[in-house]
mmCIF file of C-alpha atoms and ligand atoms in Angstrom:
data_model
loop_
_atom_site.group_PDB
_atom_site.id
_atom_site.type_symbol
_atom_site.label_atom_id
_atom_site.label_comp_id
_atom_site.label_asym_id
_atom_site.label_seq_id
_atom_site.Cartn_x
_atom_site.Cartn_y
_atom_site.Cartn_z
ATOM 1 C CA MET A 1 45.210 9.925 -23.585
ATOM 2 C CA LYS A 2 43.718 9.991 -20.115
ATOM 3 C CA ASN A 3 40.207 11.460 -20.077
ATOM 4 C CA CYS A 4 40.081 13.592 -16.956
ATOM 5 C CA PHE A 5 36.354 14.213 -17.171
ATOM 6 C CA GLU A 6 35.729 10.541 -16.533
ATOM 7 C CA GLU A 7 38.353 10.485 -13.808
ATOM 8 C CA ILE A 8 36.799 13.234 -11.701
ATOM 9 C CA LYS A 9 35.326 11.401 -8.745
ATOM 10 C CA GLY A 10 32.340 12.385 -6.691
ATOM 11 C CA GLY A 11 31.412 15.837 -8.031
ATOM 12 C CA LEU A 12 32.993 17.757 -5.125
ATOM 13 C CA GLY A 13 36.133 19.723 -6.017
ATOM 14 C CA PHE A 14 38.636 20.868 -3.399
ATOM 15 C CA GLY A 15 39.346 24.564 -3.980
ATOM 16 C CA ALA A 16 42.787 25.440 -2.612
ATOM 17 C CA MET A 17 42.048 29.146 -2.227
ATOM 18 C CA ARG A 18 41.073 29.138 1.452
ATOM 19 C CA PRO A 19 43.254 26.537 3.224
ATOM 20 C CA PRO A 20 43.746 26.763 6.990
ATOM 21 C CA ARG A 21 46.182 29.585 7.855
ATOM 22 C CA ASP A 22 47.951 30.796 10.969
ATOM 23 C CA LYS A 23 47.920 34.354 12.266
ATOM 24 C CA ASN A 24 50.795 35.267 9.933
ATOM 25 C CA GLY A 25 48.837 34.052 6.922
ATOM 26 C CA GLU A 26 50.969 30.923 6.447
ATOM 27 C CA VAL A 27 49.157 27.731 5.448
ATOM 28 C CA ILE A 28 48.967 25.258 8.343
ATOM 29 C CA LEU A 29 50.391 22.366 6.354
ATOM 30 C CA GLY A 30 49.690 19.539 8.821
ATOM 31 C CA GLU A 31 46.016 20.447 9.021
ATOM 32 C CA PHE A 32 45.758 20.963 5.256
ATOM 33 C CA ALA A 33 47.349 17.554 4.610
ATOM 34 C CA ASP A 34 44.902 15.901 7.023
ATOM 35 C CA MET A 35 41.994 17.543 5.198
ATOM 36 C CA ILE A 36 43.332 16.333 1.852
ATOM 37 C CA ASP A 37 43.783 12.810 3.236
ATOM 38 C CA LYS A 38 40.200 12.765 4.467
ATOM 39 C CA TYR A 39 38.899 14.056 1.133
ATOM 40 C CA MET A 40 40.946 11.587 -0.942
ATOM 41 C CA SER A 41 40.159 8.591 1.253
ATOM 42 C CA SER A 42 36.458 9.406 0.918
ATOM 43 C CA GLY A 43 36.566 8.884 -2.846
ATOM 44 C CA PHE A 44 37.110 12.428 -4.212
ATOM 45 C CA ASN A 45 40.087 13.600 -6.268
ATOM 46 C CA TYR A 46 39.762 17.050 -7.921
ATOM 47 C CA PHE A 47 41.918 20.004 -6.794
ATOM 48 C CA ASP A 48 41.720 23.578 -8.022
ATOM 49 C CA THR A 49 44.428 26.200 -7.612
ATOM 50 C CA ALA A 50 45.804 29.389 -9.195
ATOM 51 C CA ARG A 51 49.156 31.105 -8.930
ATOM 52 C CA GLY A 52 47.847 34.091 -6.971
ATOM 53 C CA TYR A 53 45.720 32.168 -4.475
ATOM 54 C CA VAL A 54 46.602 32.578 -0.792
ATOM 55 C CA GLY A 55 49.127 35.300 -1.607
ATOM 56 C CA GLY A 56 51.041 32.898 -3.877
ATOM 57 C CA ARG A 57 51.116 30.020 -1.372
ATOM 58 C CA SER A 58 48.383 27.771 -2.788
ATOM 59 C CA GLU A 59 50.397 25.938 -5.465
ATOM 60 C CA ASP A 60 53.303 25.243 -3.124
ATOM 61 C CA SER A 61 50.949 24.052 -0.368
ATOM 62 C CA LEU A 62 49.451 21.545 -2.775
ATOM 63 C CA LYS A 63 52.956 20.350 -3.649
ATOM 64 C CA LYS A 64 53.720 19.751 0.030
ATOM 65 C CA CYS A 65 50.353 18.287 1.030
ATOM 66 C CA LEU A 66 49.137 16.550 -2.143
ATOM 67 C CA THR A 67 51.422 16.055 -5.127
ATOM 68 C CA SER A 68 54.502 14.929 -3.173
ATOM 69 C CA ARG A 69 52.391 12.500 -1.136
ATOM 70 C CA TYR A 70 50.112 10.868 -3.703
ATOM 71 C CA PRO A 71 50.750 9.129 -7.046
ATOM 72 C CA ARG A 72 50.143 11.526 -9.953
ATOM 73 C CA GLU A 73 47.347 9.461 -11.456
ATOM 74 C CA SER A 74 45.380 9.450 -8.175
ATOM 75 C CA PHE A 75 44.348 13.122 -8.374
ATOM 76 C CA VAL A 76 43.054 15.552 -10.995
ATOM 77 C CA LEU A 77 44.743 18.967 -10.793
ATOM 78 C CA CYS A 78 43.498 22.224 -12.263
ATOM 79 C CA ASP A 79 45.647 25.380 -12.437
ATOM 80 C CA LYS A 80 45.024 28.690 -14.209
ATOM 81 C CA LEU A 81 46.693 31.353 -16.313
ATOM 82 C CA SER A 82 45.894 34.578 -14.473
ATOM 83 C CA SER A 83 46.044 37.908 -16.218
ATOM 84 C CA GLU A 84 48.508 39.506 -13.793
ATOM 85 C CA PHE A 85 51.180 36.912 -14.599
ATOM 86 C CA PHE A 86 51.750 37.704 -18.254
ATOM 87 C CA LYS A 87 52.433 40.740 -20.376
ATOM 88 C CA SER A 88 53.729 38.864 -23.448
ATOM 89 C CA GLU A 89 53.469 35.443 -25.063
ATOM 90 C CA ALA A 90 56.902 34.539 -23.655
ATOM 91 C CA ASP A 91 55.617 35.271 -20.127
ATOM 92 C CA ILE A 92 52.864 32.685 -20.623
ATOM 93 C CA TYR A 93 55.353 29.852 -21.138
ATOM 94 C CA GLU A 94 57.578 31.109 -18.326
ATOM 95 C CA THR A 95 54.648 31.326 -15.913
ATOM 96 C CA PHE A 96 53.455 27.887 -16.943
ATOM 97 C CA GLU A 97 56.870 26.349 -16.179
ATOM 98 C CA LYS A 98 56.906 28.045 -12.790
ATOM 99 C CA GLN A 99 53.425 26.713 -12.055
ATOM 100 C CA LEU A 100 54.436 23.149 -12.863
ATOM 101 C CA ALA A 101 57.484 23.509 -10.585
ATOM 102 C CA SER A 102 55.487 25.142 -7.761
ATOM 103 C CA CYS A 103 52.888 22.378 -7.899
ATOM 104 C CA GLY A 104 55.519 19.654 -8.279
ATOM 105 C CA VAL A 105 53.905 18.064 -11.342
ATOM 106 C CA GLU A 106 54.785 17.516 -14.995
ATOM 107 C CA TYR A 107 51.357 18.293 -16.403
ATOM 108 C CA PHE A 108 48.030 19.814 -15.443
ATOM 109 C CA ASP A 109 44.814 17.890 -16.036
ATOM 110 C CA PHE A 110 42.947 21.158 -16.558
ATOM 111 C CA TYR A 111 44.409 24.553 -17.365
ATOM 112 C CA LEU A 112 41.967 27.456 -17.339
ATOM 113 C CA MET A 113 42.208 30.971 -18.683
ATOM 114 C CA HIS A 114 41.401 32.718 -15.420
ATOM 115 C CA ALA A 115 38.498 35.113 -14.770
ATOM 116 C CA LEU A 116 37.647 35.811 -18.388
ATOM 117 C CA SER A 117 35.412 38.770 -19.161
ATOM 118 C CA SER A 118 34.958 40.777 -22.342
ATOM 119 C CA ARG A 119 37.846 43.011 -21.238
ATOM 120 C CA SER A 120 40.315 40.297 -20.200
ATOM 121 C CA TYR A 121 39.429 38.048 -23.157
ATOM 122 C CA LYS A 122 40.903 40.703 -25.425
ATOM 123 C CA LYS A 123 44.252 40.462 -23.647
ATOM 124 C CA TYR A 124 44.266 36.641 -23.642
ATOM 125 C CA SER A 125 43.475 36.653 -27.353
ATOM 126 C CA GLU A 126 45.932 39.354 -28.386
ATOM 127 C CA LEU A 127 48.833 37.785 -26.478
ATOM 128 C CA GLY A 128 48.161 34.309 -27.854
ATOM 129 C CA ALA A 129 47.159 32.608 -24.607
ATOM 130 C CA PHE A 130 44.796 30.124 -26.273
ATOM 131 C CA GLU A 131 47.378 29.225 -28.925
ATOM 132 C CA ALA A 132 49.987 28.714 -26.188
ATOM 133 C CA ALA A 133 47.596 26.456 -24.268
ATOM 134 C CA LYS A 134 46.944 24.424 -27.418
ATOM 135 C CA LYS A 135 50.700 23.985 -27.980
ATOM 136 C CA LEU A 136 51.198 22.896 -24.360
ATOM 137 C CA LYS A 137 48.316 20.495 -24.733
ATOM 138 C CA ALA A 138 49.869 19.010 -27.867
ATOM 139 C CA GLN A 139 53.076 18.486 -25.845
ATOM 140 C CA GLY A 140 51.127 16.607 -23.148
ATOM 141 C CA MET A 141 51.564 19.252 -20.464
ATOM 142 C CA ILE A 142 47.875 20.172 -20.392
ATOM 143 C CA ARG A 143 45.156 17.535 -20.690
ATOM 144 C CA HIS A 144 42.169 19.855 -21.081
ATOM 145 C CA ILE A 145 41.796 23.582 -21.773
ATOM 146 C CA GLY A 146 39.070 25.580 -20.055
ATOM 147 C CA ILE A 147 38.102 28.998 -18.801
ATOM 148 C CA SER A 148 36.814 30.478 -15.595
ATOM 149 C CA PHE A 149 34.300 33.125 -16.414
ATOM 150 C CA HIS A 150 32.846 36.325 -14.922
ATOM 151 C CA ASP A 151 30.671 38.218 -17.356
ATOM 152 C CA THR A 152 27.333 38.030 -19.138
ATOM 153 C CA ASP A 153 26.002 35.128 -21.196
ATOM 154 C CA ASP A 154 26.336 37.008 -24.516
ATOM 155 C CA VAL A 155 30.081 37.371 -23.859
ATOM 156 C CA LEU A 156 30.285 33.674 -22.959
ATOM 157 C CA ASP A 157 28.428 32.830 -26.166
ATOM 158 C CA MET A 158 30.943 34.830 -28.188
ATOM 159 C CA ILE A 159 33.987 33.236 -26.492
ATOM 160 C CA LEU A 160 32.688 29.675 -26.781
ATOM 161 C CA SER A 161 31.812 30.253 -30.448
ATOM 162 C CA GLU A 162 35.278 31.613 -31.213
ATOM 163 C CA ARG A 163 37.203 29.048 -29.142
ATOM 164 C CA PRO A 164 36.109 25.473 -29.772
ATOM 165 C CA GLU A 165 39.223 24.305 -27.902
ATOM 166 C CA ILE A 166 37.510 25.212 -24.605
ATOM 167 C CA GLU A 167 36.404 21.967 -22.988
ATOM 168 C CA ALA A 168 35.027 23.141 -19.636
ATOM 169 C CA VAL A 169 33.735 26.389 -18.155
ATOM 170 C CA GLN A 170 34.009 27.372 -14.527
ATOM 171 C CA ILE A 171 31.108 29.655 -13.634
ATOM 172 C CA GLN A 172 29.862 31.363 -10.505
ATOM 173 C CA LEU A 173 26.621 29.640 -9.597
ATOM 174 C CA ASN A 174 24.681 29.927 -6.362
ATOM 175 C CA TYR A 175 21.073 30.563 -5.460
ATOM 176 C CA LEU A 176 21.581 34.227 -4.620
ATOM 177 C CA ASP A 177 23.236 35.021 -7.965
ATOM 178 C CA MET A 178 20.945 32.850 -10.056
ATOM 179 C CA ASP A 179 19.011 35.727 -11.596
ATOM 180 C CA ASP A 180 21.252 38.592 -10.487
ATOM 181 C CA PRO A 181 21.463 41.009 -13.442
ATOM 182 C CA GLY A 182 25.258 41.352 -13.055
ATOM 183 C CA ILE A 183 26.357 37.774 -12.266
ATOM 184 C CA ARG A 184 23.690 35.934 -14.317
ATOM 185 C CA SER A 185 24.424 32.450 -12.986
ATOM 186 C CA ARG A 186 21.422 30.804 -14.622
ATOM 187 C CA ALA A 187 21.972 32.417 -18.020
ATOM 188 C CA ASN A 188 25.665 31.469 -17.997
ATOM 189 C CA TYR A 189 24.818 27.917 -17.009
ATOM 190 C CA GLU A 190 22.312 27.728 -19.861
ATOM 191 C CA MET A 191 24.952 29.050 -22.266
ATOM 192 C CA CYS A 192 27.335 26.260 -21.224
ATOM 193 C CA THR A 193 24.544 23.781 -21.901
ATOM 194 C CA LYS A 194 23.823 25.335 -25.299
ATOM 195 C CA HIS A 195 27.472 24.854 -26.300
ATOM 196 C CA GLY A 196 27.626 21.369 -24.779
ATOM 197 C CA LYS A 197 30.328 22.349 -22.253
ATOM 198 C CA PRO A 198 30.382 20.879 -18.760
ATOM 199 C CA ALA A 199 30.071 23.514 -16.038
ATOM 200 C CA PHE A 200 32.369 23.572 -13.030
ATOM 201 C CA VAL A 201 30.788 25.646 -10.279
ATOM 202 C CA MET A 202 32.720 28.186 -8.218
ATOM 203 C CA GLU A 203 31.409 30.276 -5.327
ATOM 204 C CA PRO A 204 28.491 27.914 -4.516
ATOM 205 C CA ILE A 205 28.273 29.485 -1.058
ATOM 206 C CA LYS A 206 29.339 32.926 -2.301
ATOM 207 C CA GLY A 207 32.536 33.090 -0.278
ATOM 208 C CA GLY A 208 30.730 32.076 2.923
ATOM 209 C CA ARG A 209 27.922 34.604 2.574
ATOM 210 C CA LEU A 210 25.298 31.847 2.179
ATOM 211 C CA VAL A 211 26.590 30.200 5.339
ATOM 212 C CA ASN A 212 26.821 33.270 7.544
ATOM 213 C CA LEU A 213 23.173 34.162 7.119
ATOM 214 C CA PRO A 214 21.192 36.596 9.245
ATOM 215 C CA ASP A 215 19.105 34.903 11.942
ATOM 216 C CA GLU A 216 15.860 35.509 10.069
ATOM 217 C CA ALA A 217 17.174 33.644 7.002
ATOM 218 C CA LYS A 218 18.615 30.824 9.097
ATOM 219 C CA ALA A 219 15.193 30.335 10.689
ATOM 220 C CA VAL A 220 13.556 30.049 7.252
ATOM 221 C CA LEU A 221 15.955 27.278 6.192
ATOM 222 C CA SER A 222 15.757 25.528 9.497
ATOM 223 C CA GLU A 223 11.940 25.347 9.294
ATOM 224 C CA SER A 224 12.230 23.575 5.941
ATOM 225 C CA GLY A 225 14.447 20.875 7.452
ATOM 226 C CA GLY A 226 16.918 20.616 4.546
ATOM 227 C CA GLY A 227 20.128 20.746 6.582
ATOM 228 C CA THR A 228 22.644 23.493 7.271
ATOM 229 C CA PRO A 229 22.831 26.706 5.206
ATOM 230 C CA ALA A 230 25.938 25.281 3.473
ATOM 231 C CA ALA A 231 24.016 22.118 2.579
ATOM 232 C CA TYR A 232 21.238 24.156 0.966
ATOM 233 C CA ALA A 233 23.713 26.144 -1.112
ATOM 234 C CA LEU A 234 25.755 23.139 -2.253
ATOM 235 C CA ARG A 235 22.703 21.005 -3.008
ATOM 236 C CA CYS A 236 21.251 23.858 -5.055
ATOM 237 C CA ALA A 237 24.458 24.305 -7.115
ATOM 238 C CA ALA A 238 24.933 20.579 -7.670
ATOM 239 C CA GLY A 239 21.327 20.039 -8.718
ATOM 240 C CA PHE A 240 21.777 21.082 -12.364
ATOM 241 C CA ASP A 241 22.249 18.334 -14.971
ATOM 242 C CA GLY A 242 25.150 20.054 -16.747
ATOM 243 C CA VAL A 243 27.123 20.710 -13.568
ATOM 244 C CA ARG A 244 30.052 18.296 -13.521
ATOM 245 C CA LEU A 245 31.683 19.579 -10.384
ATOM 246 C CA VAL A 246 31.064 21.931 -7.458
ATOM 247 C CA LEU A 247 34.155 23.547 -5.957
ATOM 248 C CA SER A 248 34.333 24.238 -2.273
ATOM 249 C CA GLY A 249 37.204 26.259 -0.799
ATOM 250 C CA MET A 250 37.340 24.201 2.376
ATOM 251 C CA SER A 251 39.149 25.811 5.308
ATOM 252 C CA ASN A 252 38.930 23.234 8.088
ATOM 253 C CA MET A 253 38.246 19.565 8.735
ATOM 254 C CA ALA A 254 34.651 20.185 9.825
ATOM 255 C CA GLN A 255 33.856 21.646 6.406
ATOM 256 C CA VAL A 256 35.546 18.712 4.661
ATOM 257 C CA GLU A 257 33.539 16.230 6.711
ATOM 258 C CA GLU A 258 30.258 18.074 6.177
ATOM 259 C CA ASN A 259 30.818 18.269 2.407
ATOM 260 C CA ILE A 260 31.847 14.635 2.119
ATOM 261 C CA ALA A 261 28.714 13.517 3.947
ATOM 262 C CA LEU A 262 26.594 15.763 1.744
ATOM 263 C CA PHE A 263 28.075 14.657 -1.592
ATOM 264 C CA GLY A 264 27.998 11.024 -0.501
ATOM 265 C CA ASP A 265 24.215 11.207 -0.565
ATOM 266 C CA LEU A 266 23.403 14.228 -2.700
ATOM 267 C CA LYS A 267 19.753 15.160 -3.123
ATOM 268 C CA PRO A 268 18.542 18.128 -5.187
ATOM 269 C CA LEU A 269 16.433 20.702 -3.347
ATOM 270 C CA SER A 270 12.744 19.820 -3.064
ATOM 271 C CA GLU A 271 10.011 22.284 -4.078
ATOM 272 C CA ARG A 272 9.545 23.235 -0.428
ATOM 273 C CA GLU A 273 13.266 23.810 0.025
ATOM 274 C CA LEU A 274 13.443 25.875 -3.161
ATOM 275 C CA GLU A 275 10.678 28.083 -1.777
ATOM 276 C CA ALA A 276 12.682 28.523 1.429
ATOM 277 C CA VAL A 277 15.735 29.517 -0.615
ATOM 278 C CA LYS A 278 13.669 32.113 -2.483
ATOM 279 C CA LYS A 279 12.643 33.643 0.848
ATOM 280 C CA VAL A 280 16.298 33.769 1.930
ATOM 281 C CA CYS A 281 17.156 35.624 -1.297
ATOM 282 C CA GLU A 282 14.486 38.212 -0.484
ATOM 283 C CA ILE A 283 15.907 38.686 3.004
ATOM 284 C CA LEU A 284 19.478 39.050 1.737
ATOM 285 C CA LYS A 285 18.514 41.427 -1.031
ATOM 286 C CA ASN A 286 16.788 43.686 1.481
ATOM 287 C CA GLU A 287 19.968 43.910 3.530
ATOM 288 C CA GLN A 288 22.417 46.699 2.791
ATOM 289 C CA THR A 289 25.444 44.397 3.148
ATOM 290 C CA VAL A 290 28.147 44.182 0.450
ATOM 291 C CA GLN A 291 28.221 41.097 -1.807
ATOM 292 C CA CYS A 292 31.963 40.388 -1.561
ATOM 293 C CA THR A 293 33.078 36.757 -1.992
ATOM 294 C CA GLY A 294 36.496 37.230 -0.347
ATOM 295 C CA CYS A 295 38.407 36.114 -3.460
ATOM 296 C CA GLU A 296 41.224 38.640 -2.742
ATOM 297 C CA TYR A 297 41.778 39.534 -6.403
ATOM 298 C CA CYS A 298 41.587 43.196 -5.353
ATOM 299 C CA THR A 299 44.195 42.999 -2.621
ATOM 300 C CA ARG A 300 46.737 41.554 -5.046
ATOM 301 C CA VAL A 301 46.696 44.780 -7.049
ATOM 302 C CA CYS A 302 46.174 47.423 -4.351
ATOM 303 C CA PRO A 303 49.253 49.668 -4.067
ATOM 304 C CA LYS A 304 48.245 50.651 -0.533
ATOM 305 C CA ASP A 305 47.936 47.117 0.875
ATOM 306 C CA ILE A 306 44.369 47.693 2.011
ATOM 307 C CA ALA A 307 42.770 44.471 3.294
ATOM 308 C CA ILE A 308 39.659 45.143 1.218
ATOM 309 C CA PRO A 309 37.616 41.919 1.753
ATOM 310 C CA LEU A 310 38.390 41.836 5.461
ATOM 311 C CA LEU A 311 37.280 45.448 5.842
ATOM 312 C CA ILE A 312 34.124 44.677 3.872
ATOM 313 C CA SER A 313 33.410 41.834 6.251
ATOM 314 C CA CYS A 314 33.769 44.327 9.148
ATOM 315 C CA LEU A 315 31.359 46.657 7.384
ATOM 316 C CA ASN A 316 28.870 43.814 6.917
ATOM 317 C CA SER A 317 29.159 42.933 10.606
ATOM 318 C CA ARG A 318 28.471 46.535 11.531
ATOM 319 C CA ILE A 319 25.431 46.686 9.233
ATOM 320 C CA ARG A 320 24.014 43.378 10.394
ATOM 321 C CA TYR A 321 24.939 43.266 14.093
ATOM 322 C CA GLY A 322 26.386 46.693 14.954
ATOM 323 C CA GLU A 323 29.786 44.984 15.459
ATOM 324 C CA GLY A 324 33.122 44.706 13.613
ATOM 325 C CA GLY A 325 35.076 47.433 15.412
ATOM 326 C CA PHE A 326 37.648 45.130 17.030
ATOM 327 C CA TYR A 327 38.552 43.380 13.768
ATOM 328 C CA TYR A 328 38.547 46.671 11.888
ATOM 329 C CA GLU A 329 41.436 47.787 14.111
ATOM 330 C CA VAL A 330 43.197 44.419 13.630
ATOM 331 C CA TYR A 331 42.921 44.549 9.826
ATOM 332 C CA THR A 332 44.069 48.156 9.560
ATOM 333 C CA SER A 333 46.986 47.728 11.931
ATOM 334 C CA GLY A 334 50.255 47.809 9.941
ATOM 335 C CA ARG A 335 48.292 47.817 6.666
ATOM 336 C CA GLY A 336 46.515 50.402 4.576
ATOM 337 C CA ARG A 337 43.416 52.058 5.976
ATOM 338 C CA PRO A 338 40.388 53.005 3.839
ATOM 339 C CA GLU A 339 41.496 56.640 4.124
ATOM 340 C CA ASP A 340 44.801 55.712 2.416
ATOM 341 C CA CYS A 341 42.999 54.765 -0.808
ATOM 342 C CA VAL A 342 44.366 56.801 -3.733
ATOM 343 C CA LYS A 343 41.322 55.962 -5.925
ATOM 344 C CA CYS A 344 43.447 54.359 -8.623
ATOM 345 C CA GLY A 345 40.596 51.911 -9.429
ATOM 346 C CA ARG A 346 42.876 48.891 -9.911
ATOM 347 C CA CYS A 347 40.872 46.907 -7.366
ATOM 348 C CA GLU A 348 37.612 47.547 -9.208
ATOM 349 C CA ALA A 349 39.119 46.424 -12.515
ATOM 350 C CA ALA A 350 40.131 43.153 -10.819
ATOM 351 C CA CYS A 351 36.875 42.534 -8.911
ATOM 352 C CA PRO A 352 34.804 39.740 -10.518
ATOM 353 C CA GLN A 353 31.739 40.927 -8.611
ATOM 354 C CA ASP A 354 31.918 44.433 -10.116
ATOM 355 C CA LEU A 355 31.858 46.060 -6.695
ATOM 356 C CA GLU A 356 32.373 49.797 -6.404
ATOM 357 C CA ILE A 357 35.211 49.306 -3.962
ATOM 358 C CA ARG A 358 36.245 52.945 -3.728
ATOM 359 C CA LYS A 359 32.761 53.966 -2.602
ATOM 360 C CA ILE A 360 32.533 50.960 -0.292
ATOM 361 C CA LEU A 361 35.796 51.959 1.385
ATOM 362 C CA GLU A 362 34.457 55.467 1.901
ATOM 363 C CA ARG A 363 31.381 53.915 3.495
ATOM 364 C CA THR A 364 33.601 51.692 5.654
ATOM 365 C CA ALA A 365 35.729 54.604 6.835
ATOM 366 C CA LYS A 366 32.566 56.472 7.772
ATOM 367 C CA ALA A 367 31.063 53.472 9.570
ATOM 368 C CA PHE A 368 34.153 53.085 11.765
ATOM 369 C CA SER A 369 35.149 56.710 12.224
ATOM 370 C CA GLY A 370 35.410 57.432 15.920
ATOM 371 C CA GLY A 371 36.194 53.771 16.742
HETATM 372 S S1 LIG B 1 41.346 52.337 -5.573
HETATM 373 FE FE1 LIG B 1 42.106 52.362 -3.451
HETATM 374 S S2 LIG B 1 41.625 50.360 -2.662
HETATM 375 FE FE2 LIG B 1 41.481 50.227 -4.888
HETATM 376 S S3 LIG B 1 43.506 49.518 -5.553
HETATM 377 FE FE3 LIG B 1 43.533 51.751 -5.643
HETATM 378 S S4 LIG B 1 44.334 52.358 -3.616
HETATM 379 FE FE4 LIG B 1 43.718 50.215 -3.433
HETATM 380 S S1 LIG B 2 36.005 43.183 -3.281
HETATM 381 FE FE1 LIG B 2 35.748 41.992 -5.182
HETATM 382 S S2 LIG B 2 37.829 41.336 -5.721
HETATM 383 FE FE2 LIG B 2 37.884 41.995 -3.595
HETATM 384 S S3 LIG B 2 37.592 40.137 -2.412
HETATM 385 FE FE3 LIG B 2 35.571 41.076 -2.675
HETATM 386 S S4 LIG B 2 34.723 40.113 -4.501
HETATM 387 FE FE4 LIG B 2 36.920 39.675 -4.533
#
């Protein structure tokens, strides 16, 4: 059987969760295809998707821009079983079939149990998700089983001990979250190492937060001469021995080109650059901005259609620059406003960053009251 670990080329994964989109939210297919062509022709081949990404458009976009245009063996494709798509064991098989059809493939190279935590692991276990994945693997429709993970290292230890079938773990790892008591990037990475599991890194730039730095932080990095803020973040994430792959949710050709150049000649951060990164962490931790990664898991479950991550980005703009009012009106036009929140808490249950979204929305409403 094909060993996909050996077939992953270059260590840079293409995350299909933030493709280029038009003003209606539709994926701009021509641009996305060009980005994929550039990435593939530069010697990379790993693509990551999930059924809920891009409001359900990610899998189909990959079918149109990747799987229908390239031979199956030329790319490695990872999809995920997300909690909102199954309520029974039968749903798991039905969802899986739909995913294959949406992606236009007959098998997935990697299939991950999505966003596992102590709470969601219970559901995946009780409804037989791991057993289903093992059956699909035995039938050749999954090459490797894995998990994406958002919880503490003791929970990861428990899951990896109970589930030897897990072959890879996708973890959130970036310099800001390294020793964060909630995210625990370093401890989770070390747990993967302890269990001998390769780590796939997600959120290396924390949903853009480590790129859109305040001026003071940008100046610190610039003085150290280690490249752009994105380069610092990606080099930091890729610099761990057990990291097999760093995912980047690339949104335009400039990002693809920058990442390709970076991974073509990847150097870990020097001592001086690590010191600069530590200073940036101090600056960011002293800010009162909200640590949202823009993953949109919350918006998928909000009954009031509140554009939560976009409103958080407005709030962050207001805190950092005193701006954000124009886009606040754009993002609340024809959609839910923070004041419409019914406090059901579904968004908070879905948020991998454990953000207190209800309180944040109250803060947002207050920040923009009066225009
Ligand atoms: S608590 Fe408010 S923002 Fe969160 S899902 Fe419920 S209505 Fe939406
Ligand atoms: S609030 Fe949480 S779930 Fe929503 S986009 Fe931000 S990080 Fe993701």
